[in-house]
XYZ file of C-alpha atoms in Angstrom:
271
model
C 0.000 0.000 0.000
C 2.997 2.290 0.406
C 5.908 3.139 -1.841
C 9.179 5.006 -1.712
C 8.948 8.510 -3.154
C 12.516 9.854 -3.107
C 11.658 12.290 -0.288
C 13.677 11.489 2.867
C 10.952 12.163 5.431
C 8.313 10.104 3.650
C 10.741 7.322 2.706
C 12.102 6.947 6.240
C 8.508 6.795 7.481
C 7.574 4.147 4.897
C 10.650 2.087 5.799
C 9.779 2.411 9.486
C 6.243 1.121 8.919
C 7.639 -1.788 6.881
C 10.109 -2.599 9.673
C 7.302 -2.380 12.249
C 5.441 -5.039 10.236
C 8.630 -7.123 9.765
C 8.449 -6.664 6.009
C 11.272 -5.350 3.847
C 9.219 -3.771 1.060
C 6.580 -1.099 1.813
C 4.709 -2.197 -1.317
C 3.868 -5.503 0.410
C 2.172 -3.836 3.385
C -1.498 -4.540 3.948
C -4.217 -2.420 5.504
C -3.833 -4.547 8.644
C -0.152 -3.531 8.801
C -1.017 0.152 8.492
C -3.723 -0.232 11.119
C -1.263 -1.877 13.528
C 1.295 0.926 13.317
C -1.552 3.439 13.516
C -2.779 1.918 16.770
C 0.757 1.992 18.154
C 0.982 5.706 17.337
C -2.417 6.390 18.941
C -1.405 4.516 22.094
C 2.160 5.829 22.459
C 2.313 9.302 20.887
C -0.431 10.602 23.160
C 1.440 9.819 26.420
C 4.975 10.186 27.722
C 7.736 9.455 27.006
C 6.991 9.689 23.284
C 4.704 12.690 23.760
C 7.585 14.763 25.123
C 9.959 13.293 22.529
C 7.663 14.499 19.732
C 8.145 18.172 20.579
C 11.271 17.989 18.417
C 9.253 16.703 15.445
C 5.663 17.970 15.740
C 5.446 21.011 18.039
C 1.924 22.404 18.434
C 0.431 19.257 16.944
C -2.427 17.432 18.602
C 0.185 15.124 20.141
C 2.042 17.898 21.984
C -0.385 20.826 22.282
C -0.399 21.926 25.953
C -4.073 22.875 25.619
C -4.891 19.153 25.368
C -3.080 18.293 28.603
C -6.331 18.053 30.539
C -8.248 16.622 27.570
C -6.501 13.384 26.555
C -9.490 12.392 24.440
C -8.646 15.255 22.060
C -5.092 13.924 21.643
C -6.480 10.493 20.813
C -8.997 11.952 18.363
C -6.238 13.898 16.598
C -4.022 10.814 16.472
C -6.759 8.670 14.961
C -7.457 11.280 12.284
C -3.873 11.664 11.087
C -3.011 7.947 11.103
C -6.303 6.818 9.581
C -6.485 9.328 6.734
C -5.445 6.661 4.205
C -8.727 4.748 4.631
C -11.217 4.575 1.775
C -13.990 6.360 3.644
C -11.950 9.568 4.085
C -12.974 12.216 1.475
C -10.351 13.277 -1.089
C -9.598 16.769 -2.352
C -9.401 17.609 -6.080
C -5.642 18.180 -5.748
C -2.719 15.764 -5.818
C -0.369 14.893 -2.976
C 3.030 16.530 -3.439
C 4.759 13.305 -2.345
C 2.810 10.427 -3.874
C 0.725 11.960 -6.656
C -2.437 10.419 -5.210
C -5.442 12.589 -4.400
C -4.824 14.502 -1.186
C -6.968 14.236 1.922
C -5.928 17.554 3.462
C -3.343 20.316 3.581
C -0.424 19.726 5.935
C 1.541 22.291 7.920
C 4.404 22.447 10.344
C 2.582 20.396 12.964
C 2.344 17.545 10.437
C 5.633 17.857 8.516
C 8.930 18.969 10.072
C 10.736 21.956 8.573
C 7.853 23.590 6.689
C 5.791 26.676 7.550
C 2.711 27.109 9.725
C -0.942 27.406 8.830
C -1.011 31.164 8.224
C 2.213 31.420 6.210
C 1.694 31.638 2.453
C 5.331 32.012 1.373
C 6.562 29.415 -1.112
C 3.097 27.926 -1.702
C 1.331 28.359 -5.073
C -2.202 29.581 -5.617
C -2.424 31.601 -2.415
C -3.043 28.445 -0.377
C -0.871 27.798 2.657
C 0.297 24.249 3.362
C 1.069 21.200 1.258
C -1.599 18.814 -0.075
C -0.893 15.311 1.241
C -2.427 11.887 0.778
C -3.434 9.757 3.723
C -0.586 7.324 3.020
C 2.012 10.104 3.012
C 0.541 11.581 6.198
C 0.848 8.223 7.968
C 4.463 7.872 6.812
C 5.247 11.352 8.109
C 3.774 10.519 11.522
C 5.821 7.303 11.674
C 8.992 9.149 10.618
C 10.263 9.962 14.181
C 10.145 6.263 15.128
C 12.704 5.561 12.381
C 15.092 8.249 13.624
C 17.701 8.295 16.374
C 17.529 10.967 19.081
C 20.882 12.757 19.056
C 21.510 15.839 21.197
C 17.809 16.649 21.277
C 17.406 16.282 17.518
C 16.277 13.635 15.077
C 18.834 11.790 12.970
C 17.214 10.467 9.796
C 19.206 8.549 7.183
C 18.203 8.251 3.527
C 19.879 6.548 0.582
C 19.274 5.934 -3.102
C 19.738 2.296 -2.095
C 16.429 1.676 -0.333
C 17.843 -1.383 1.406
C 20.089 0.988 3.381
C 17.200 3.360 4.104
C 15.311 0.367 5.483
C 18.294 -0.806 7.537
C 18.730 2.536 9.306
C 15.008 2.945 9.966
C 14.764 -0.624 11.245
C 17.764 -0.235 13.561
C 16.532 3.076 14.961
C 12.996 1.700 15.382
C 14.354 -1.273 17.317
C 16.378 1.030 19.606
C 13.422 3.364 20.135
C 11.039 0.550 21.029
C 13.590 -0.906 23.468
C 14.078 2.540 25.052
C 10.319 3.002 25.211
C 9.897 -0.299 27.064
C 12.590 0.687 29.574
C 11.021 4.121 30.074
C 7.595 2.608 30.708
C 9.046 0.099 33.177
C 10.944 2.784 35.099
C 8.215 5.422 34.901
C 10.471 7.838 33.025
C 8.889 10.673 31.041
C 11.886 11.085 28.711
C 13.396 9.087 25.878
C 17.164 8.614 26.291
C 19.671 10.065 23.853
C 21.529 7.859 21.381
C 24.664 6.232 22.750
C 26.867 7.961 20.127
C 27.141 11.316 18.416
C 25.279 11.664 15.121
C 28.333 11.202 12.891
C 29.656 8.226 14.819
C 26.232 6.571 14.910
C 25.862 7.102 11.160
C 29.148 5.365 10.325
C 28.728 2.616 12.939
C 25.257 1.699 11.646
C 26.422 1.872 8.029
C 29.360 -0.457 8.700
C 27.059 -2.960 10.390
C 24.697 -2.750 7.411
C 27.518 -3.496 4.991
C 28.779 -6.398 7.116
C 25.271 -7.868 7.204
C 24.853 -7.534 3.450
C 28.173 -9.257 2.838
C 27.247 -12.120 5.166
C 23.975 -12.657 3.343
C 25.490 -12.089 -0.109
C 22.892 -9.419 -0.748
C 23.423 -7.618 -4.038
C 25.273 -4.345 -3.523
C 25.394 -1.483 -5.997
C 27.087 1.869 -5.750
C 25.067 4.321 -3.687
C 25.278 7.478 -1.643
C 23.921 8.114 1.852
C 22.589 11.368 3.286
C 21.864 11.929 6.958
C 19.656 14.736 8.256
C 20.067 16.001 11.817
C 17.002 18.148 12.347
C 14.665 19.806 14.773
C 11.260 21.337 14.167
C 11.205 23.363 17.370
C 11.717 26.719 15.634
C 13.734 28.164 18.497
C 17.039 28.430 16.613
C 18.088 31.889 15.472
C 19.975 32.653 12.217
C 23.126 33.122 14.319
C 22.674 29.897 16.278
C 25.701 27.584 16.099
C 23.270 24.655 15.906
C 20.922 25.367 12.976
C 17.623 23.447 12.749
C 18.981 21.281 9.917
C 22.427 19.785 9.398
C 23.113 17.554 6.396
C 25.843 14.911 6.329
C 26.387 13.548 2.834
C 28.427 10.438 2.107
C 29.018 10.162 -1.661
C 29.360 6.771 -3.314
C 33.177 7.004 -3.156
C 32.929 7.153 0.633
C 30.329 4.384 0.933
C 32.386 2.165 -1.419
C 35.426 2.727 0.798
C 33.441 1.877 3.931
C 32.105 -1.244 2.213
C 35.675 -2.365 1.550
C 36.663 -1.610 5.146
C 33.755 -3.733 6.385
C 34.797 -6.716 4.262
C 36.577 -9.774 5.627
C 39.772 -8.727 3.831
C 40.235 -5.782 6.204
C 38.408 -7.007 9.296
C 41.493 -7.116 11.551
C 42.755 -3.716 10.443
């Protein structure tokens, strides 16, 4: 039901949903798979620790809006609407989704998609209409996106590649870590998700090396590819002079990934 689009936020979300369902290809997902991840989001995004974690991704959304603190039913209602917008009974608009090309279900803003503008900002949008038209499938992927990211220094680390097997590997690894951290937080009563055990750059290379080692062990076909990591926040509190801008991009061209692939091979294991 889902597909990769070439957009990092949507693709990482699609890979995360596939990993949640223990499937490698988003195209093989069923409505039951989408419903399962949707229920997880409804259950976990509306309470801590994920609720507080989501302030870095979806500030002022129904998940994090302080006005809903005493009205948890409103958080749940919002969650059900955004994760269930892909269903057949949801009305479509006569415009196409900017990510998938399918008919959109609504216009999305900063509370739905990190790094874009708010509801009353018309800059960069055609036709005098604020926001981006999105399909229900894309909206679900965007909500799942934080689960496929690592939390590094209060930001989200998302990794995208033109080799979708690598995109899947990073999302799967980060999802596994996040679910393990979530279980620990629930058991200990903590209201916060822990930070990643490494800095963003170190975590990127460490996870990539493990991906290459796994692919060599399984003799999975490997082509030349590049990898791009995005270290981002949607909080909007950074100033133009801030030493930590809201988006940092780490690009590994195919020459670098080919070198790391060689390093991860058995020929150089000891070195």
